[in-house]
Amino acid sequence: MDNPTLLKSTTRHVRIFAGEIDRDELVPSNQVLTLDIDPDNEFNWNEDALQKIYRKFDELVEASSGEDLTDYNLRRIGSDLEHYLRSLLQKGEISYNLSSRVTNYSMGLPQVTSQVNQ
């Protein structure tokens, strides 16, 4: 395909584009996927958690190699990443960013631990 269409998958916390950034512009591509994690900065991230997301993304892309690049396939990868991100939140590997402009707890209420004096 000479003029690829920009395919994308956007969930609340994961955006995947079939394209690459060139001089601050997204250029459609059938060969490159660009991943944007947590564009609204709803979570507090550490490098380990980010690397886990990138590795999971690579696994999901590898698992779908050989399939056509379609909106459906990108949405499936995005949805799987969204579920994985939720699991990181539930395990306490990431947390909500209470300074974010968006604090709607879209992945569930924060876990609060209480200390009971005995």
Tab-separated table of C-alpha atoms in Angstrom:
chain	number	residue	atom	x	y	z
A	1	MET	CA	0.000	0.000	0.000
A	2	ASP	CA	1.592	3.288	-1.093
A	3	ASN	CA	-0.573	5.608	1.026
A	4	PRO	CA	-1.335	3.822	4.284
A	5	THR	CA	-4.316	4.950	6.332
A	6	LEU	CA	-3.683	5.904	9.933
A	7	LEU	CA	-5.027	2.990	11.936
A	8	LYS	CA	-5.351	3.476	15.671
A	9	SER	CA	-6.640	2.035	18.898
A	10	THR	CA	-7.486	4.400	21.707
A	11	THR	CA	-8.576	3.376	25.162
A	12	ARG	CA	-8.605	5.560	28.232
A	13	HIS	CA	-4.964	4.807	29.093
A	14	VAL	CA	-3.447	3.231	25.974
A	15	ARG	CA	-3.199	4.679	22.488
A	16	ILE	CA	-1.671	2.739	19.627
A	17	PHE	CA	-1.069	4.262	16.209
A	18	ALA	CA	0.051	2.524	13.028
A	19	GLY	CA	2.561	5.221	12.273
A	20	GLU	CA	5.702	6.923	13.449
A	21	ILE	CA	6.509	10.407	14.634
A	22	ASP	CA	8.526	12.462	12.181
A	23	ARG	CA	9.278	16.085	13.116
A	24	ASP	CA	6.408	16.201	15.636
A	25	GLU	CA	3.959	14.804	13.086
A	26	LEU	CA	2.432	11.330	13.061
A	27	VAL	CA	3.023	9.710	9.677
A	28	PRO	CA	0.936	6.601	8.832
A	29	SER	CA	2.954	3.413	8.396
A	30	ASN	CA	2.202	-0.260	7.848
A	31	GLN	CA	5.529	-1.198	9.457
A	32	VAL	CA	5.702	0.805	12.707
A	33	LEU	CA	3.409	0.957	15.725
A	34	THR	CA	3.653	3.888	18.141
A	35	LEU	CA	2.497	3.424	21.735
A	36	ASP	CA	1.301	6.265	23.979
A	37	ILE	CA	0.761	5.130	27.570
A	38	ASP	CA	-1.400	7.105	30.021
A	39	PRO	CA	-1.652	10.332	27.985
A	40	ASP	CA	-3.594	12.085	30.786
A	41	ASN	CA	-0.998	11.192	33.454
A	42	GLU	CA	-3.643	9.505	35.578
A	43	PHE	CA	-1.044	7.200	37.171
A	44	ASN	CA	2.300	7.427	38.920
A	45	TRP	CA	4.804	5.378	36.950
A	46	ASN	CA	8.216	3.991	37.696
A	47	GLU	CA	10.649	2.725	35.083
A	48	ASP	CA	10.045	-0.936	35.969
A	49	ALA	CA	6.280	-0.645	35.454
A	50	LEU	CA	6.752	1.193	32.142
A	51	GLN	CA	9.139	-1.495	30.928
A	52	LYS	CA	6.560	-4.161	31.837
A	53	ILE	CA	3.996	-2.370	29.655
A	54	TYR	CA	6.462	-2.117	26.765
A	55	ARG	CA	7.393	-5.810	27.082
A	56	LYS	CA	3.714	-6.815	27.172
A	57	PHE	CA	3.102	-4.657	24.100
A	58	ASP	CA	5.978	-6.374	22.288
A	59	GLU	CA	4.572	-9.803	23.265
A	60	LEU	CA	1.102	-8.915	21.987
A	61	VAL	CA	2.470	-7.528	18.719
A	62	GLU	CA	4.638	-10.620	18.241
A	63	ALA	CA	1.667	-12.903	18.950
A	64	SER	CA	-0.302	-11.199	16.185
A	65	SER	CA	2.505	-11.190	13.623
A	66	GLY	CA	1.425	-12.599	10.325
A	67	GLU	CA	-2.093	-11.209	10.736
A	68	ASP	CA	-3.340	-8.252	8.736
A	69	LEU	CA	-2.873	-4.845	10.336
A	70	THR	CA	-6.484	-3.843	11.023
A	71	ASP	CA	-8.383	-1.633	13.448
A	72	TYR	CA	-9.717	-4.770	15.107
A	73	ASN	CA	-6.256	-6.235	15.745
A	74	LEU	CA	-4.985	-2.930	17.141
A	75	ARG	CA	-8.056	-2.623	19.400
A	76	ARG	CA	-7.470	-6.141	20.686
A	77	ILE	CA	-3.858	-5.288	21.583
A	78	GLY	CA	-4.973	-2.010	23.183
A	79	SER	CA	-7.669	-3.743	25.210
A	80	ASP	CA	-5.238	-6.419	26.409
A	81	LEU	CA	-2.769	-3.697	27.447
A	82	GLU	CA	-5.528	-1.840	29.289
A	83	HIS	CA	-6.303	-5.012	31.276
A	84	TYR	CA	-2.604	-5.514	31.999
A	85	LEU	CA	-2.329	-1.925	33.220
A	86	ARG	CA	-5.260	-2.573	35.578
A	87	SER	CA	-3.434	-5.606	36.968
A	88	LEU	CA	-0.369	-3.427	37.693
A	89	LEU	CA	-2.603	-0.998	39.577
A	90	GLN	CA	-4.237	-3.800	41.556
A	91	LYS	CA	-0.820	-5.201	42.504
A	92	GLY	CA	0.312	-1.773	43.674
A	93	GLU	CA	3.056	-1.500	41.040
A	94	ILE	CA	1.557	1.801	39.860
A	95	SER	CA	-0.779	4.155	41.686
A	96	TYR	CA	-3.207	6.941	40.901
A	97	ASN	CA	-1.675	10.361	40.393
A	98	LEU	CA	-3.749	12.503	42.756
A	99	SER	CA	-2.293	15.646	41.135
A	100	SER	CA	-3.638	14.678	37.715
A	101	ARG	CA	-6.280	16.834	36.094
A	102	VAL	CA	-8.314	13.615	35.842
A	103	THR	CA	-9.008	11.850	39.134
A	104	ASN	CA	-12.010	9.712	38.324
A	105	TYR	CA	-10.542	6.342	39.368
A	106	SER	CA	-11.450	4.815	36.019
A	107	MET	CA	-9.688	1.542	36.897
A	108	GLY	CA	-11.379	1.125	40.277
A	109	LEU	CA	-11.176	2.809	43.633
A	110	PRO	CA	-7.704	3.201	45.134
A	111	GLN	CA	-6.671	0.654	47.696
A	112	VAL	CA	-6.429	2.147	51.148
A	113	THR	CA	-4.689	0.308	53.918
A	114	SER	CA	-5.445	1.197	57.481
A	115	GLN	CA	-3.246	0.653	60.495
A	116	VAL	CA	-5.134	-0.489	63.541
A	117	ASN	CA	-3.399	0.092	66.867
A	118	GLN	CA	-3.714	-2.976	69.044
